[in-house]
Amino acid sequence: MSDSTAARSTALFDRACHVMPGGNTRTSVWHSPHPPYAASGAGCRLTDVDGNVYLDFLNNYTSMIHGHANPVVAEAVRKQLEIGTCFAMPTESEIELAELLCGRAPGFEQIRFTNSGSEAVMMALKAARAHTGKPKIAKCEGAYHGSYDFAEVSLDSAPESWGNADPNSVAYSAGTPRSVLDEVIIIPFNRPEESEKILAAHADELACVLVDPMPNRAGLMPATTEYLQMLRRFTTANDMLLVFDEVISFRLGYGGAQGEFGVTPDLTSLAKIIGGGFPIGAVAGAAEVMKVFDPRQGKPLAPHGGTFNANPISMVAGKAAMELLTPEEFERINGLGARARDGVAKAFADAGVDGQVTGAGSLLRIHMTNVPLVDYRSARATAAQSAALTSVVDYMHTNGVLLAETGLCAISTAMGEAEIDEFIDIFAAALTSTGQPRHAAE
Ligand SMILES: Cc1ncc(COP(=O)(O)O)c(C=O)c1O
């Protein structure tokens, strides 16, 4: 965004810097030299405070599956606003959203709400420890699961710490205690043999394996069926739980990624789309495990409070949003996803530029490399690839398309084929206008 079209955002940023560190309260919306400030959104378009309009392919990091200001969701929220927004009593609205979600995936026998995906992951891991009586967790290198200390380990493990050995536990946030790193075992995503060997060496102490079936930060490559089946078999055989993080991947289909892959975990963390645009998270799973939260016999094994858990605004918005997501609507937006992925691949080929696209369903991620992408290490961009992607993404922002700096894009139900084609046209122009090197003639 050039400064001439960002005067109001610049002024807001200057003001913000006085009261927030770096003017920022959410690392993922940082954009140098400062982000544009949003003014409003309608359907698939977002307008910033300087009047610039963007075709929104980020959708608040995949959560706004219906785009902005969906009238059905807005009406449900409006009605609830008039009769109270939260009480120190449960409401029928939480039962309704719970029933809806438990009806969508066979593994969701019971569910419990939180306010974010981070909390949902945290409660899933605590439930796994409480249920098994074992302390450690295993997770995949490079996978993001929110900001719980244990879930953050090895999120951005850099080549300097790789060596030739198995993935190791590396702190993400400065000051992470050694004791946290010692409790987290890191496995390589989509590498079943290596992962099984590592898990076997710690089986007696592992409460669970936490895996995102299509981890965005590790590259947005879908897990192979072989990988998920190995994890399912191994965890069952070794008295540990299989925990899926479907905070993003639940948008892959009516029954989430687990429905698409045909693998049922013991617990699942959810968030984003299930809140209809309001703060939410949830842990769902087998009743036998979920009973660690049951207070009927006194203090539960895993006590869990939360002032805004299951607040009626998030519940009614989530229900309205999820009801709009019929199997037919998933089929339609997943078809738009395929159209977008095909278009990106064709644009790379037409421009003769190294690159590829990963993802599935209504999600895609752009990579500026031809190297086959399997796991976090193969998908981790080099400095040159990052610089190339930044110039493409900046071009797209300047020309009215919003996507993540990592190349992540999410489609909303507010889009049709015309918006996908608009996105592809601007992406193709970005490849040719930003001076990307062409491959040598064959
Ligand atoms: C896979 C995954 N898990 C957990 C989280 C954390 O969710 P929240 O931002 O709602 O805390 C995210 C957020 O992007 C995520 O992508």
Short mmCIF file of C-alpha atoms and ligand atoms in Angstrom, two decimals:
data_model
loop_
_atom_site.label_atom_id
_atom_site.label_comp_id
_atom_site.label_asym_id
_atom_site.label_seq_id
_atom_site.Cartn_x
_atom_site.Cartn_y
_atom_site.Cartn_z
CA MET A 1 0.00 0.00 0.00
CA SER A 2 1.59 3.27 -1.03
CA ASP A 3 1.44 6.11 1.51
CA SER A 4 -0.79 8.25 -0.72
CA THR A 5 -3.56 5.61 -0.37
CA ALA A 6 -2.86 4.95 3.29
CA ALA A 7 -2.97 8.35 5.00
CA ARG A 8 -5.67 7.39 7.50
CA SER A 9 -4.10 4.00 8.26
CA THR A 10 -0.77 5.74 8.81
CA ALA A 11 -2.37 8.16 11.27
CA LEU A 12 -4.14 5.35 13.14
CA PHE A 13 -0.91 3.38 13.33
CA ASP A 14 0.96 6.37 14.79
CA ARG A 15 -1.79 6.69 17.43
CA ALA A 16 -1.71 2.94 18.15
CA CYS A 17 2.04 2.97 18.76
CA HIS A 18 1.53 5.10 21.87
CA VAL A 19 -0.69 2.55 23.55
CA MET A 20 0.24 -0.83 22.06
CA PRO A 21 3.70 -2.36 21.55
CA GLY A 22 4.55 -1.67 17.92
CA GLY A 23 0.96 -0.48 17.56
CA ASN A 24 0.04 -4.16 17.44
CA THR A 25 -2.19 -6.52 19.38
CA ARG A 26 -2.16 -9.52 16.99
CA THR A 27 1.16 -10.61 15.48
CA SER A 28 -0.49 -12.23 12.46
CA VAL A 29 -1.97 -8.94 11.18
CA TRP A 30 1.37 -7.12 11.27
CA HIS A 31 2.45 -5.82 7.88
CA SER A 32 5.50 -3.62 7.35
CA PRO A 33 5.67 -0.61 7.58
CA HIS A 34 2.17 -0.82 9.09
CA PRO A 35 -1.04 -2.67 8.22
CA PRO A 36 -4.05 -1.04 6.57
CA TYR A 37 -6.86 -0.53 9.11
CA ALA A 38 -10.20 -2.10 8.24
CA ALA A 39 -13.31 0.06 8.09
CA SER A 40 -16.00 -2.37 6.95
CA GLY A 41 -16.73 -5.58 5.12
CA ALA A 42 -19.62 -6.82 3.00
CA GLY A 43 -19.67 -10.29 1.47
CA CYS A 44 -16.31 -11.02 -0.14
CA ARG A 45 -15.09 -7.37 -0.12
CA LEU A 46 -13.35 -5.48 2.66
CA THR A 47 -12.83 -1.70 2.69
CA ASP A 48 -10.03 -0.05 4.62
CA VAL A 49 -10.17 3.36 6.31
CA ASP A 50 -8.62 5.02 3.24
CA GLY A 51 -11.35 3.67 0.98
CA ASN A 52 -9.24 0.94 -0.65
CA VAL A 53 -11.40 -2.10 -1.46
CA TYR A 54 -9.98 -5.64 -1.30
CA LEU A 55 -11.31 -8.94 -2.58
CA ASP A 56 -10.90 -10.81 0.70
CA PHE A 57 -9.10 -14.11 0.22
CA LEU A 58 -7.92 -14.17 3.83
CA ASN A 59 -11.31 -14.06 5.54
CA ASN A 60 -9.88 -13.38 8.98
CA TYR A 61 -7.47 -16.27 8.61
CA THR A 62 -10.09 -18.70 7.27
CA SER A 63 -12.72 -18.04 9.95
CA MET A 64 -15.19 -15.92 7.93
CA ILE A 65 -16.44 -18.73 5.74
CA HIS A 66 -19.47 -16.67 4.72
CA GLY A 67 -17.49 -13.49 4.15
CA HIS A 68 -18.47 -10.32 6.02
CA ALA A 69 -21.76 -9.18 7.51
CA ASN A 70 -23.73 -12.24 6.42
CA PRO A 71 -27.38 -11.19 6.91
CA VAL A 72 -28.56 -14.51 8.40
CA VAL A 73 -25.78 -14.50 11.03
CA ALA A 74 -26.30 -10.79 11.70
CA GLU A 75 -30.01 -11.30 12.33
CA ALA A 76 -29.38 -14.15 14.79
CA VAL A 77 -26.89 -11.98 16.70
CA ARG A 78 -29.17 -8.94 16.65
CA LYS A 79 -31.98 -10.93 18.29
CA GLN A 80 -29.65 -12.25 20.98
CA LEU A 81 -28.16 -8.79 21.67
CA GLU A 82 -31.58 -7.55 22.70
CA ILE A 83 -32.13 -10.26 25.32
CA GLY A 84 -28.69 -10.40 26.93
CA THR A 85 -25.23 -11.46 25.84
CA CYS A 86 -23.93 -13.65 28.67
CA PHE A 87 -25.05 -14.94 32.01
CA ALA A 88 -23.61 -16.97 34.88
CA MET A 89 -26.00 -19.71 33.76
CA PRO A 90 -25.92 -22.02 30.78
CA THR A 91 -28.35 -21.32 27.93
CA GLU A 92 -30.24 -23.43 25.45
CA SER A 93 -28.14 -21.87 22.69
CA GLU A 94 -25.08 -23.92 23.72
CA ILE A 95 -27.06 -27.16 23.55
CA GLU A 96 -28.24 -26.26 20.05
CA LEU A 97 -24.74 -25.63 18.69
CA ALA A 98 -23.44 -28.71 20.52
CA GLU A 99 -26.18 -30.88 18.98
CA LEU A 100 -25.47 -29.48 15.52
CA LEU A 101 -21.71 -30.15 15.76
CA CYS A 102 -22.08 -33.58 17.37
CA GLY A 103 -24.33 -34.48 14.45
CA ARG A 104 -21.56 -33.81 11.94
CA ALA A 105 -18.70 -36.15 12.85
CA PRO A 106 -18.94 -39.68 14.27
CA GLY A 107 -16.15 -39.00 16.80
CA PHE A 108 -18.00 -36.04 18.33
CA GLU A 109 -19.99 -37.80 21.04
CA GLN A 110 -19.70 -34.80 23.36
CA ILE A 111 -18.36 -31.28 23.09
CA ARG A 112 -17.28 -28.40 25.31
CA PHE A 113 -16.85 -24.75 24.33
CA THR A 114 -13.94 -22.34 24.84
CA ASN A 115 -13.28 -18.83 23.51
CA SER A 116 -10.48 -19.55 21.05
CA GLY A 117 -8.66 -22.28 19.20
CA SER A 118 -5.64 -21.85 21.46
CA GLU A 119 -7.76 -22.65 24.49
CA ALA A 120 -9.41 -25.55 22.67
CA VAL A 121 -6.00 -27.11 21.96
CA MET A 122 -4.89 -26.46 25.53
CA MET A 123 -7.99 -28.17 26.94
CA ALA A 124 -7.63 -31.11 24.55
CA LEU A 125 -4.04 -31.66 25.71
CA LYS A 126 -5.02 -31.30 29.37
CA ALA A 127 -7.86 -33.77 28.84
CA ALA A 128 -5.46 -36.25 27.24
CA ARG A 129 -3.08 -35.98 30.20
CA ALA A 130 -5.93 -36.30 32.71
CA HIS A 131 -7.40 -39.31 30.91
CA THR A 132 -4.18 -41.26 30.42
CA GLY A 133 -2.25 -40.10 33.49
CA LYS A 134 0.77 -39.57 31.22
CA PRO A 135 2.63 -36.23 30.94
CA LYS A 136 4.06 -35.83 27.43
CA ILE A 137 2.55 -34.84 24.13
CA ALA A 138 3.80 -35.38 20.57
CA LYS A 139 3.25 -32.90 17.76
CA CYS A 140 4.51 -32.34 14.21
CA GLU A 141 7.44 -30.08 13.45
CA GLY A 142 6.32 -26.72 12.04
CA ALA A 143 2.63 -27.15 12.87
CA TYR A 144 0.80 -24.21 14.48
CA HIS A 145 -1.71 -24.98 17.21
CA GLY A 146 -2.17 -21.59 18.89
CA SER A 147 -0.29 -20.04 21.78
CA TYR A 148 -0.32 -22.65 24.60
CA ASP A 149 3.36 -23.18 25.57
CA PHE A 150 3.36 -26.91 24.87
CA ALA A 151 1.58 -26.55 21.53
CA GLU A 152 4.04 -23.90 20.29
CA VAL A 153 7.17 -26.05 20.52
CA SER A 154 9.16 -26.32 17.25
CA LEU A 155 6.68 -24.12 15.39
CA ASP A 156 9.43 -22.33 13.49
CA SER A 157 12.41 -24.61 14.02
CA ALA A 158 15.15 -23.23 11.74
CA PRO A 159 17.64 -25.19 9.58
CA GLU A 160 20.45 -24.29 12.02
CA SER A 161 18.80 -26.52 14.63
CA TRP A 162 17.94 -29.42 12.29
CA GLY A 163 21.23 -31.31 12.11
CA ASN A 164 20.87 -34.72 10.50
CA ALA A 165 18.88 -36.16 13.34
CA ASP A 166 15.19 -36.47 14.13
CA PRO A 167 13.25 -33.23 14.67
CA ASN A 168 14.00 -31.76 18.09
CA SER A 169 12.09 -29.62 20.56
CA VAL A 170 12.90 -25.96 19.95
CA ALA A 171 11.40 -22.99 21.82
CA TYR A 172 9.21 -20.63 19.80
CA SER A 173 8.74 -17.89 22.39
CA ALA A 174 11.79 -16.60 24.26
CA GLY A 175 11.76 -17.73 27.87
CA THR A 176 9.99 -21.05 27.26
CA PRO A 177 11.12 -23.24 30.17
CA ARG A 178 13.33 -26.25 29.41
CA SER A 179 10.77 -28.35 31.29
CA VAL A 180 8.16 -27.52 28.61
CA LEU A 181 10.51 -28.56 25.80
CA ASP A 182 11.23 -31.82 27.64
CA GLU A 183 7.52 -32.68 27.69
CA VAL A 184 7.00 -32.24 23.94
CA ILE A 185 8.15 -34.85 21.43
CA ILE A 186 8.47 -33.65 17.85
CA ILE A 187 7.69 -35.87 14.86
CA PRO A 188 8.04 -35.16 11.11
CA PHE A 189 4.67 -34.59 9.40
CA ASN A 190 3.77 -37.10 6.69
CA ARG A 191 6.75 -39.35 7.43
CA PRO A 192 5.13 -42.42 8.96
CA GLU A 193 8.18 -44.61 9.51
CA GLU A 194 10.32 -41.94 11.17
CA SER A 195 7.39 -40.72 13.25
CA GLU A 196 6.47 -44.20 14.48
CA LYS A 197 10.08 -44.85 15.53
CA ILE A 198 10.18 -41.62 17.57
CA LEU A 199 6.78 -42.26 19.14
CA ALA A 200 7.76 -45.81 20.09
CA ALA A 201 10.78 -44.52 22.02
CA HIS A 202 8.47 -42.40 24.25
CA ALA A 203 5.28 -44.48 24.25
CA ASP A 204 5.16 -45.03 28.02
CA GLU A 205 5.09 -41.30 28.71
CA LEU A 206 2.97 -39.96 25.85
CA ALA A 207 -0.60 -38.86 26.60
CA CYS A 208 -1.41 -38.05 22.99
CA VAL A 209 -0.31 -37.23 19.47
CA LEU A 210 -1.60 -33.83 18.31
CA VAL A 211 -1.89 -33.51 14.54
CA ASP A 212 -3.51 -31.07 12.13
CA PRO A 213 -4.66 -33.08 9.08
CA MET A 214 -3.62 -30.16 6.82
CA PRO A 215 -1.24 -27.92 8.76
CA ASN A 216 -1.11 -24.44 7.25
CA ARG A 217 2.15 -23.23 8.77
CA ALA A 218 3.88 -26.50 7.87
CA GLY A 219 2.94 -25.93 4.21
CA LEU A 220 -0.81 -26.70 3.85
CA MET A 221 -0.11 -30.14 2.40
CA PRO A 222 -2.88 -32.61 3.31
CA ALA A 223 -1.76 -35.51 5.50
CA THR A 224 -1.46 -38.77 3.63
CA THR A 225 -4.00 -41.42 4.57
CA GLU A 226 -1.08 -43.69 5.38
CA TYR A 227 0.24 -41.16 7.91
CA LEU A 228 -3.09 -40.67 9.69
CA GLN A 229 -3.79 -44.39 9.72
CA MET A 230 -0.38 -45.08 11.25
CA LEU A 231 -1.11 -42.51 13.99
CA ARG A 232 -4.56 -44.01 14.61
CA ARG A 233 -3.19 -47.54 14.87
CA PHE A 234 -0.17 -46.59 16.98
CA THR A 235 -2.02 -44.43 19.51
CA THR A 236 -4.72 -47.06 20.03
CA ALA A 237 -2.13 -49.78 20.56
CA ASN A 238 -0.11 -47.70 23.03
CA ASP A 239 -2.69 -46.25 25.41
CA MET A 240 -2.44 -42.72 24.07
CA LEU A 241 -5.01 -40.47 22.44
CA LEU A 242 -5.11 -39.21 18.88
CA VAL A 243 -6.00 -35.50 18.90
CA PHE A 244 -6.85 -33.72 15.64
CA ASP A 245 -6.51 -29.95 15.50
CA GLU A 246 -9.30 -29.01 13.09
CA VAL A 247 -9.35 -25.31 13.93
CA ILE A 248 -8.79 -24.60 10.23
CA SER A 249 -9.34 -27.95 8.55
CA PHE A 250 -12.93 -28.37 9.77
CA ARG A 251 -13.88 -26.26 6.75
CA LEU A 252 -12.76 -29.05 4.39
CA GLY A 253 -16.17 -30.70 4.43
CA TYR A 254 -19.46 -31.32 6.24
CA GLY A 255 -17.72 -33.65 8.72
CA GLY A 256 -14.42 -31.75 8.69
CA ALA A 257 -11.09 -33.19 7.59
CA GLN A 258 -11.78 -36.32 9.62
CA GLY A 259 -14.87 -36.92 7.50
CA GLU A 260 -12.87 -36.45 4.30
CA PHE A 261 -9.94 -38.64 5.44
CA GLY A 262 -12.10 -41.30 7.11
CA VAL A 263 -10.00 -41.36 10.29
CA THR A 264 -11.71 -40.76 13.66
CA PRO A 265 -9.59 -39.19 16.41
CA ASP A 266 -10.33 -39.45 20.13
CA LEU A 267 -10.45 -35.67 20.56
CA THR A 268 -10.70 -32.73 18.16
CA SER A 269 -10.07 -29.04 18.70
CA LEU A 270 -12.32 -26.69 16.75
CA ALA A 271 -12.65 -22.90 16.41
CA LYS A 272 -12.88 -20.27 13.62
CA ILE A 273 -15.85 -21.19 11.35
CA ILE A 274 -17.95 -22.70 14.16
CA GLY A 275 -18.37 -19.22 15.73
CA GLY A 276 -19.90 -17.45 12.74
CA GLY A 277 -17.38 -14.60 13.08
CA PHE A 278 -17.35 -14.38 16.89
CA PRO A 279 -14.75 -15.69 19.37
CA ILE A 280 -15.07 -19.43 19.90
CA GLY A 281 -13.29 -22.71 20.35
CA ALA A 282 -14.39 -26.23 21.26
CA VAL A 283 -13.07 -29.64 22.24
CA ALA A 284 -15.12 -32.55 20.92
CA GLY A 285 -14.62 -36.27 21.25
CA ALA A 286 -15.38 -39.63 22.76
CA ALA A 287 -17.65 -39.50 25.84
CA GLU A 288 -15.24 -41.83 27.65
CA VAL A 289 -12.51 -39.17 27.37
CA MET A 290 -14.74 -36.08 27.68
CA LYS A 291 -15.88 -37.27 31.10
CA VAL A 292 -12.65 -35.76 32.53
CA PHE A 293 -14.61 -32.46 32.40
CA ASP A 294 -17.78 -33.83 34.09
CA PRO A 295 -18.40 -32.03 37.43
CA ARG A 296 -21.27 -34.24 38.62
CA GLN A 297 -19.15 -36.31 41.04
CA GLY A 298 -17.24 -33.32 42.47
CA LYS A 299 -14.08 -31.72 41.14
CA PRO A 300 -13.51 -33.08 37.62
CA LEU A 301 -10.15 -34.60 36.61
CA ALA A 302 -9.70 -31.60 34.28
CA PRO A 303 -11.58 -28.60 35.71
CA HIS A 304 -12.35 -26.00 33.07
CA GLY A 305 -13.90 -22.58 33.66
CA GLY A 306 -14.08 -19.57 31.37
CA THR A 307 -16.14 -16.39 31.84
CA PHE A 308 -17.27 -16.31 28.22
CA ASN A 309 -17.38 -20.06 27.47
CA ALA A 310 -20.49 -20.80 25.40
CA ASN A 311 -21.58 -17.15 25.47
CA PRO A 312 -24.91 -16.91 23.65
CA ILE A 313 -23.65 -14.50 20.98
CA SER A 314 -21.00 -16.92 19.75
CA MET A 315 -23.46 -19.81 20.07
CA VAL A 316 -26.26 -18.28 17.99
CA ALA A 317 -23.82 -16.89 15.40
CA GLY A 318 -22.10 -20.26 15.14
CA LYS A 319 -25.37 -22.11 14.74
CA ALA A 320 -26.60 -19.75 12.02
CA ALA A 321 -23.27 -19.97 10.17
CA MET A 322 -23.02 -23.74 10.41
CA GLU A 323 -26.62 -24.28 9.27
CA LEU A 324 -25.78 -22.40 6.08
CA LEU A 325 -22.95 -24.88 5.46
CA THR A 326 -24.90 -27.69 3.86
CA PRO A 327 -23.18 -30.57 2.03
CA GLU A 328 -24.11 -28.82 -1.24
CA GLU A 329 -22.50 -25.57 -0.13
CA PHE A 330 -19.30 -27.38 0.86
CA GLU A 331 -19.28 -29.01 -2.57
CA ARG A 332 -19.68 -25.60 -4.23
CA ILE A 333 -16.90 -23.80 -2.33
CA ASN A 334 -14.59 -26.79 -2.58
CA GLY A 335 -15.17 -26.65 -6.36
CA LEU A 336 -14.18 -22.97 -6.26
CA GLY A 337 -11.07 -24.03 -4.33
CA ALA A 338 -10.14 -26.50 -7.07
CA ARG A 339 -10.70 -23.78 -9.70
CA ALA A 340 -8.41 -21.41 -7.77
CA ARG A 341 -5.68 -24.04 -7.30
CA ASP A 342 -5.81 -24.98 -11.00
CA GLY A 343 -5.67 -21.29 -11.95
CA VAL A 344 -2.61 -20.63 -9.77
CA ALA A 345 -0.80 -23.67 -11.18
CA LYS A 346 -1.60 -22.58 -14.73
CA ALA A 347 -0.43 -19.01 -14.04
CA PHE A 348 2.92 -20.36 -12.80
CA ALA A 349 3.25 -22.53 -15.91
CA ASP A 350 2.23 -19.73 -18.30
CA ALA A 351 4.68 -17.29 -16.70
CA GLY A 352 7.49 -19.86 -16.65
CA VAL A 353 8.08 -19.08 -12.97
CA ASP A 354 9.01 -21.66 -10.31
CA GLY A 355 6.08 -22.24 -8.03
CA GLN A 356 3.28 -24.50 -6.91
CA VAL A 357 0.07 -24.50 -4.94
CA THR A 358 -0.93 -26.71 -2.00
CA GLY A 359 -4.20 -27.13 -0.13
CA ALA A 360 -7.56 -28.85 -0.50
CA GLY A 361 -11.24 -27.94 -0.26
CA SER A 362 -11.69 -24.18 0.01
CA LEU A 363 -8.06 -23.51 1.02
CA LEU A 364 -4.89 -22.94 -0.95
CA ARG A 365 -1.36 -21.79 -0.32
CA ILE A 366 1.08 -20.37 -2.86
CA HIS A 367 4.74 -21.49 -2.76
CA MET A 368 7.53 -19.99 -4.88
CA THR A 369 9.36 -23.28 -5.41
CA ASN A 370 9.18 -26.41 -7.54
CA VAL A 371 10.76 -28.64 -4.89
CA PRO A 372 8.34 -31.48 -4.01
CA LEU A 373 6.60 -30.51 -0.75
CA VAL A 374 6.05 -33.27 1.78
CA ASP A 375 6.72 -31.96 5.27
CA TYR A 376 7.66 -28.76 7.14
CA ARG A 377 11.33 -28.92 6.16
CA SER A 378 10.63 -29.21 2.43
CA ALA A 379 7.96 -26.47 2.61
CA ARG A 380 9.96 -23.98 4.69
CA ALA A 381 10.68 -21.08 2.32
CA THR A 382 14.27 -20.00 1.75
CA ALA A 383 15.09 -16.29 2.08
CA ALA A 384 14.90 -15.91 -1.73
CA GLN A 385 11.54 -17.70 -1.91
CA SER A 386 10.18 -15.56 0.92
CA ALA A 387 11.31 -12.38 -0.81
CA ALA A 388 9.68 -13.51 -4.08
CA LEU A 389 6.43 -14.31 -2.30
CA THR A 390 6.45 -10.97 -0.47
CA SER A 391 6.71 -9.10 -3.75
CA VAL A 392 3.82 -11.11 -5.23
CA VAL A 393 1.63 -10.65 -2.13
CA ASP A 394 2.43 -6.92 -1.95
CA TYR A 395 1.47 -6.52 -5.61
CA MET A 396 -1.82 -8.31 -4.95
CA HIS A 397 -2.58 -6.11 -1.90
CA THR A 398 -1.85 -2.99 -3.92
CA ASN A 399 -4.11 -4.29 -6.67
CA GLY A 400 -6.99 -5.12 -4.36
CA VAL A 401 -6.63 -8.76 -3.25
CA LEU A 402 -6.08 -9.63 0.41
CA LEU A 403 -4.22 -12.86 1.19
CA ALA A 404 -1.81 -13.93 3.93
CA GLU A 405 1.86 -12.99 3.72
CA THR A 406 2.56 -16.74 3.77
CA GLY A 407 0.49 -17.20 0.60
CA LEU A 408 -2.50 -18.72 2.42
CA CYS A 409 -5.88 -18.05 0.77
CA ALA A 410 -9.38 -19.01 1.95
CA ILE A 411 -12.54 -18.97 -0.14
CA SER A 412 -15.90 -17.84 1.27
CA THR A 413 -19.45 -18.73 0.32
CA ALA A 414 -19.84 -15.08 -0.69
CA MET A 415 -17.68 -15.87 -3.75
CA GLY A 416 -18.49 -17.33 -7.12
CA GLU A 417 -16.46 -18.24 -10.20
CA ALA A 418 -16.13 -14.56 -11.19
CA GLU A 419 -14.24 -13.75 -7.96
CA ILE A 420 -11.96 -16.76 -8.39
CA ASP A 421 -11.14 -15.65 -11.92
CA GLU A 422 -10.52 -12.07 -10.72
CA PHE A 423 -8.08 -13.47 -8.15
CA ILE A 424 -6.29 -15.59 -10.77
CA ASP A 425 -5.97 -12.66 -13.18
CA ILE A 426 -4.36 -10.49 -10.50
CA PHE A 427 -2.09 -13.34 -9.42
CA ALA A 428 -0.96 -13.90 -13.02
CA ALA A 429 -0.28 -10.17 -13.37
CA ALA A 430 1.70 -10.25 -10.11
CA LEU A 431 3.96 -12.99 -11.48
CA THR A 432 4.77 -11.05 -14.63
CA SER A 433 4.87 -7.56 -13.09
CA THR A 434 7.17 -8.29 -10.15
CA GLY A 435 10.11 -9.49 -12.24
CA GLN A 436 10.11 -13.12 -11.03
CA PRO A 437 12.93 -15.08 -12.68
CA ARG A 438 11.75 -17.37 -15.48
CA HIS A 439 13.10 -20.91 -15.70
CA ALA A 440 15.78 -21.51 -18.27
CA ALA A 441 14.37 -22.57 -21.70
CA GLU A 442 14.24 -26.38 -22.02
C1 LIG B 1 -4.52 -25.10 13.39
C2 LIG B 1 -4.73 -24.01 14.41
N1 LIG B 1 -4.87 -24.35 15.70
C3 LIG B 1 -5.10 -23.42 16.65
C4 LIG B 1 -5.19 -22.09 16.32
C5 LIG B 1 -5.46 -21.06 17.40
O1 LIG B 1 -6.75 -20.57 17.27
P1 LIG B 1 -7.13 -19.11 17.86
O2 LIG B 1 -6.44 -18.10 17.00
O3 LIG B 1 -8.62 -19.07 17.78
O4 LIG B 1 -6.61 -19.11 19.26
C6 LIG B 1 -5.07 -21.69 14.98
C7 LIG B 1 -5.18 -20.26 14.60
O5 LIG B 1 -4.94 -19.87 13.50
C8 LIG B 1 -4.82 -22.68 14.00
O6 LIG B 1 -4.66 -22.35 12.72
#
